[in-house]
Every structure is written in C-alpha cells, then in structure tokens.
Short mmCIF file of C-alpha atoms in Angstrom, two decimals:
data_model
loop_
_atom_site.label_atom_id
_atom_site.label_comp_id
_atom_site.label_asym_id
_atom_site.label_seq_id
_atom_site.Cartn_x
_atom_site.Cartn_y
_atom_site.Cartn_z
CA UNK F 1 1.76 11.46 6.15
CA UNK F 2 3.62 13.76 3.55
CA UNK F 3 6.46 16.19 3.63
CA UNK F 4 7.38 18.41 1.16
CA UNK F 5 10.04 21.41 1.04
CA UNK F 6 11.11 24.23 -1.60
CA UNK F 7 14.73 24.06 -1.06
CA UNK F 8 16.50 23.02 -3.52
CA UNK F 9 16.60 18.88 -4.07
CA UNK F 10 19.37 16.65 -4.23
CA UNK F 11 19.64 14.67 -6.98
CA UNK F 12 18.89 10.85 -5.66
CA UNK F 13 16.85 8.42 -7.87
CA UNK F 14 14.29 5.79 -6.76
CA UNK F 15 12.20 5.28 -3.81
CA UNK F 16 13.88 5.20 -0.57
CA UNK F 17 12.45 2.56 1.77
CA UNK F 18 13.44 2.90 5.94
CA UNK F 19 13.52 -0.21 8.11
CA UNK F 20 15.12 -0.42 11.51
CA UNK F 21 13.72 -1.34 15.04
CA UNK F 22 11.11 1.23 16.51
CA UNK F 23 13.04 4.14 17.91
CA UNK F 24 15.97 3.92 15.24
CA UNK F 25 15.24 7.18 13.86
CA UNK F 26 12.94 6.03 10.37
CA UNK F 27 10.45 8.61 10.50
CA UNK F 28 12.42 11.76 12.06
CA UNK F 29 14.98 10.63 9.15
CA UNK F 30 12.89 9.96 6.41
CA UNK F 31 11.11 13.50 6.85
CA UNK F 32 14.68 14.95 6.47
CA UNK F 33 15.79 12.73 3.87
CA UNK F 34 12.50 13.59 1.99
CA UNK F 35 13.41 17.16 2.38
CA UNK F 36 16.65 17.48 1.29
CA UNK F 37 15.71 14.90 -1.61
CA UNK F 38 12.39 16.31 -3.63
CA UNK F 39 10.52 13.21 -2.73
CA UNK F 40 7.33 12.51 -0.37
CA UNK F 41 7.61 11.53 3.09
CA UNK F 42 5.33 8.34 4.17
CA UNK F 43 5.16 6.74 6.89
CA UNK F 44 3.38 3.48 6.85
CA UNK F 45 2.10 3.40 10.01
CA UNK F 46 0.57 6.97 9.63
CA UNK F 47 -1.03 5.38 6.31
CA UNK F 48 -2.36 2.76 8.50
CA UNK F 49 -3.99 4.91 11.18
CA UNK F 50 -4.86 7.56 8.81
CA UNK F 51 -6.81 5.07 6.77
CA UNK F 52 -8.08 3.28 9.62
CA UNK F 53 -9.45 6.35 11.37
CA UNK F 54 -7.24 4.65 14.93
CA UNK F 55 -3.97 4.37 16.09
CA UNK F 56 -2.01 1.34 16.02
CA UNK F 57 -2.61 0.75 19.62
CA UNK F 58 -6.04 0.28 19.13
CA UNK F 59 -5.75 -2.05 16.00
CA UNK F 60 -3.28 -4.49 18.30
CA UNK F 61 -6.06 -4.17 20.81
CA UNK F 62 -9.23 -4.89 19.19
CA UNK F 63 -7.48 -6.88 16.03
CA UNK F 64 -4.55 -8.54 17.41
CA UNK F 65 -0.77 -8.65 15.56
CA UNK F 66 -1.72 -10.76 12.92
CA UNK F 67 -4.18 -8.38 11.33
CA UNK F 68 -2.32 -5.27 12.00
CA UNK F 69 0.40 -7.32 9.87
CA UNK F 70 -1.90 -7.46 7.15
CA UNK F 71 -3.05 -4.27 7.04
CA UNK F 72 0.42 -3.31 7.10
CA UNK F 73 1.19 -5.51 4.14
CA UNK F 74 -1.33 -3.88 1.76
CA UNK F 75 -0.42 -0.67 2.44
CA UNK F 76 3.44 -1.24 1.81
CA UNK F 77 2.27 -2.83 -1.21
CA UNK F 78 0.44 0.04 -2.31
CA UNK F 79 3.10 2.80 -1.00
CA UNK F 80 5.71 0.80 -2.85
CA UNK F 81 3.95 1.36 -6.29
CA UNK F 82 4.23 4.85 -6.02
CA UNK F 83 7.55 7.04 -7.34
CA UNK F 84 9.91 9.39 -5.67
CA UNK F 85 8.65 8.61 -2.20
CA UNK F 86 10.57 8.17 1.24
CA UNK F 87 8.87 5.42 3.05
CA UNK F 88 9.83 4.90 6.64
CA UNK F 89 8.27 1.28 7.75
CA UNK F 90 6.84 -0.14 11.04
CA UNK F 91 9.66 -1.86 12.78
CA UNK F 92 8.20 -5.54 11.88
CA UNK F 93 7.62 -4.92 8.22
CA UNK F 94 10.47 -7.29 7.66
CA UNK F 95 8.82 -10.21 9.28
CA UNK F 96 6.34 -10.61 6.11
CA UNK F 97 8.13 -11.91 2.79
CA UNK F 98 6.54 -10.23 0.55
CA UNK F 99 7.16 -6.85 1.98
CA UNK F 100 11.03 -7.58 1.93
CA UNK F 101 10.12 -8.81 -1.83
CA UNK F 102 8.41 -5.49 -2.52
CA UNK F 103 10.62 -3.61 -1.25
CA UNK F 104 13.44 -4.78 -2.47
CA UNK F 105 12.03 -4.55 -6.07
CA UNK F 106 10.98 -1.00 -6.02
CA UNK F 107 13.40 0.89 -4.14
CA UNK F 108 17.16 1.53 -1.84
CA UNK F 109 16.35 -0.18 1.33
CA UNK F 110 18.15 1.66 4.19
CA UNK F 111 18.67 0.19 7.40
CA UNK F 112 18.79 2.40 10.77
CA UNK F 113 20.71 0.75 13.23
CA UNK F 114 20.32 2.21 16.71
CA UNK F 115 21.79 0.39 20.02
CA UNK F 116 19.14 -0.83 22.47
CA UNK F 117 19.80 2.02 24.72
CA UNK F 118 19.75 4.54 22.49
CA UNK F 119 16.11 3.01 21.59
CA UNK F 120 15.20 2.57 24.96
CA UNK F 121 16.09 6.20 25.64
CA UNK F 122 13.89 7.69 22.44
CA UNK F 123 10.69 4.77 23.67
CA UNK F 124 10.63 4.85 27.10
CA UNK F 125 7.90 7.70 27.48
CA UNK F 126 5.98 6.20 24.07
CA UNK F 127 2.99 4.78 25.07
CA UNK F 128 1.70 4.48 21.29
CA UNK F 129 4.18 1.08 20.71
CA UNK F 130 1.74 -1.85 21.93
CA UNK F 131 5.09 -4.39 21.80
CA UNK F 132 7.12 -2.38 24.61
CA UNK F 133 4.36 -2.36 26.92
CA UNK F 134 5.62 -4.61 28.95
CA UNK F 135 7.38 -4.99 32.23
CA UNK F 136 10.65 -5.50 30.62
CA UNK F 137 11.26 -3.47 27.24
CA UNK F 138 14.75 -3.65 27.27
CA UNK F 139 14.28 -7.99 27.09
CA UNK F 140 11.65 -7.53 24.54
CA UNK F 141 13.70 -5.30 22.35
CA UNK F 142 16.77 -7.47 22.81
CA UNK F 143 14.18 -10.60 21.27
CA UNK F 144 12.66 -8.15 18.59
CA UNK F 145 16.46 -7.33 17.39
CA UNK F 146 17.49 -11.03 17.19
CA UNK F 147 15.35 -11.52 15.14
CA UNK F 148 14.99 -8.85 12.71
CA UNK F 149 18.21 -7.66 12.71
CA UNK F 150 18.90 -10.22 10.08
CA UNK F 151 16.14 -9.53 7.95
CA UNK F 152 17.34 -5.77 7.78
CA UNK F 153 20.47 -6.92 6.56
CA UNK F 154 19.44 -9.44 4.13
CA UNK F 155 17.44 -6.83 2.37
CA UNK F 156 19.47 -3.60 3.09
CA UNK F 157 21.00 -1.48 0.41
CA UNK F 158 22.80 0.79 2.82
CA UNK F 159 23.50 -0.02 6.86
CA UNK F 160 24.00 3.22 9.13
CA UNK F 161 24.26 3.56 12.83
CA UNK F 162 21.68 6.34 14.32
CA UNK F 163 23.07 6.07 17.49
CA UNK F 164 24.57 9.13 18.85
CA UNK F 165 24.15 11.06 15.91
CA UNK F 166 22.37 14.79 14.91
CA UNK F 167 19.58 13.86 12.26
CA UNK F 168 21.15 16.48 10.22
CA UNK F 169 24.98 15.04 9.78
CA UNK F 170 23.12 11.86 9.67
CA UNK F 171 21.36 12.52 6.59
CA UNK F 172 24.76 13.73 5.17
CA UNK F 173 26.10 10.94 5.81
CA UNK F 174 23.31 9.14 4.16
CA UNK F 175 23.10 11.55 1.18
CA UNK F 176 26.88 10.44 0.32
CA UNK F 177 26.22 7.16 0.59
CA UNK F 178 23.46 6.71 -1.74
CA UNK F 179 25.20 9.08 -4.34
CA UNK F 180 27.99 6.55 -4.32
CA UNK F 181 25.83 3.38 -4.21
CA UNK F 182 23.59 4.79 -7.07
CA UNK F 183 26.74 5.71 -9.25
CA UNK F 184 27.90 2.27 -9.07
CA UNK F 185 24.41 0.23 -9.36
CA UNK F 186 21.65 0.50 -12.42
CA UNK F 187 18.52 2.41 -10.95
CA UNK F 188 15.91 0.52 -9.56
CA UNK F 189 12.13 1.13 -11.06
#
C-alpha cells in the first residue's frame, strides 16, 4: 500500500522501518511519517494480502503461522531493498532473524510502544488479527509483549510511546528525533 503527498518533505535520509505490537500505531504512523517525509508508505501486511489476493486471516486459516511467517519474510526482504520507503511491519516480524538482520542493515528501525490497554482499546472491534481471537486478548497480548518486546529493543534505532498521543504531535516528536539521531550517526544504505 503507498502514500504519497505534495507538501513539502522533510529532510530525513534512509528507509524508515516500524515495529511494535499490533495496535501500536505502525501503519496510521507510518502513512504520516511518509507524508511529512517524501518517502512511500508500505505496509507489509498490505504487500502480503495484496500479493496474495486474501487477507491475513485467511492465510493463518488455510496456511497456518508458520507459512504466513514466510511469506512475510520474503516480502520484508524485498521491501527492504527498496529506497526512501516507510515500512510499517506485522507485529511478529521480529520473531524471524533475518528480518531483524535486514532490517537493521537497510534502514532506522523505530519502535512504537503502546500499553496493553491502549492496544486493547484500538483491537478490540478488529476481527482481521487471527492471534487476538481468543477468549482472552488481554493474556495473549501480555505473552506476545514478553516476548517481543525485547526483540524491538534489541534492534530499535529510536523507542517512542504511542500511548495517549495525537498521531500528529507524535510524528513531531518522531521527526526531531530522527533529525538528531541522523546528525550524530553515518547514514545507513
């Protein structure tokens, strides 16, 4: 899925890369981020469904996890090759090593922290996220957190809290912190 805009860009260089739990804001950020930025807006589960011609639902359904995980892999892989893109990730990207490899090497990974109950609040209606249909989401998002949470950090650039927040100061926020992380780092290819 792409987003462009005419306004006028801010200078950022690289590839921007999104990770976070489902509901911590990646794609409704990313899409700003992209705007205000120059760059393309992907989101790799779009990718997925657009290529697959089904939603992600329906892959965990028929294919199971481990081959939605692969398909998932390739297509990072792929996105990652590209330049001047905002990619905002499925929420289990992390769990492969070679997608925290990837993207790592080609971009600023930024990781969208959200509380559980802000997540809970922006999920509980979403019927399109196969791993909270269950009779207890808020236990299953707890487990899911445990264990990613340290894989976003080991590979995060840049850590910021989406709870409570307007997407707009958010980005802001954001915007300032990669201009001061970039001034201080070389660019990444």
């Amino acid at each position: 899925m792409k987003s462009s805009d005419t306004m006028p860009a801010m200078e950022l260089a690289g590839n921007f890369f999104l990770v976070g739990l489902m509901g911590s804001g990646k794609t409704t950020v990313g899409r700003t981020l992209a705007k205000h930025t120059g760059k393309t807006f992907y989101d790799s589960d779009h990718e997925i469904e657009r290529r697959t011609g089904v939603r992600i639902t329906t892959i965990f359904d028929i294919e199971g996890e481990y081959r939605f995980r692969e398909r998932e892999r390739d297509t990072i892989a792929e996105l990652c090759q590209m330049q001047g893109i905002v990619l905002a990730t499925g929420g289990g990207a992390v769990l492969a090593p070679e997608n925290r490899q990837v993207l790592r090497k080609h971009g600023t990974v930024i990781y969208l922290r959200a509380q559980i109950d802000d997540i809970l609040t922006r999920t509980q209606h979403d019927k399109s996220r196969p791993l909270l249909q269950t009779a207890d989401p808020r236990q299953k998002l707890e487990e899911l957190f445990a264990i990613r949470d340290p894989l976003y950090r080991e590979i995060a650039d840049i850590t910021i809290d989406t709870s409570h927040q307007n997407v707009n100061v958010l980005v802001h926020r954001l915007e300032q912190r990669l201009l001061s992380l970039q001034s201080r780092l070389p660019a990444k290819p």
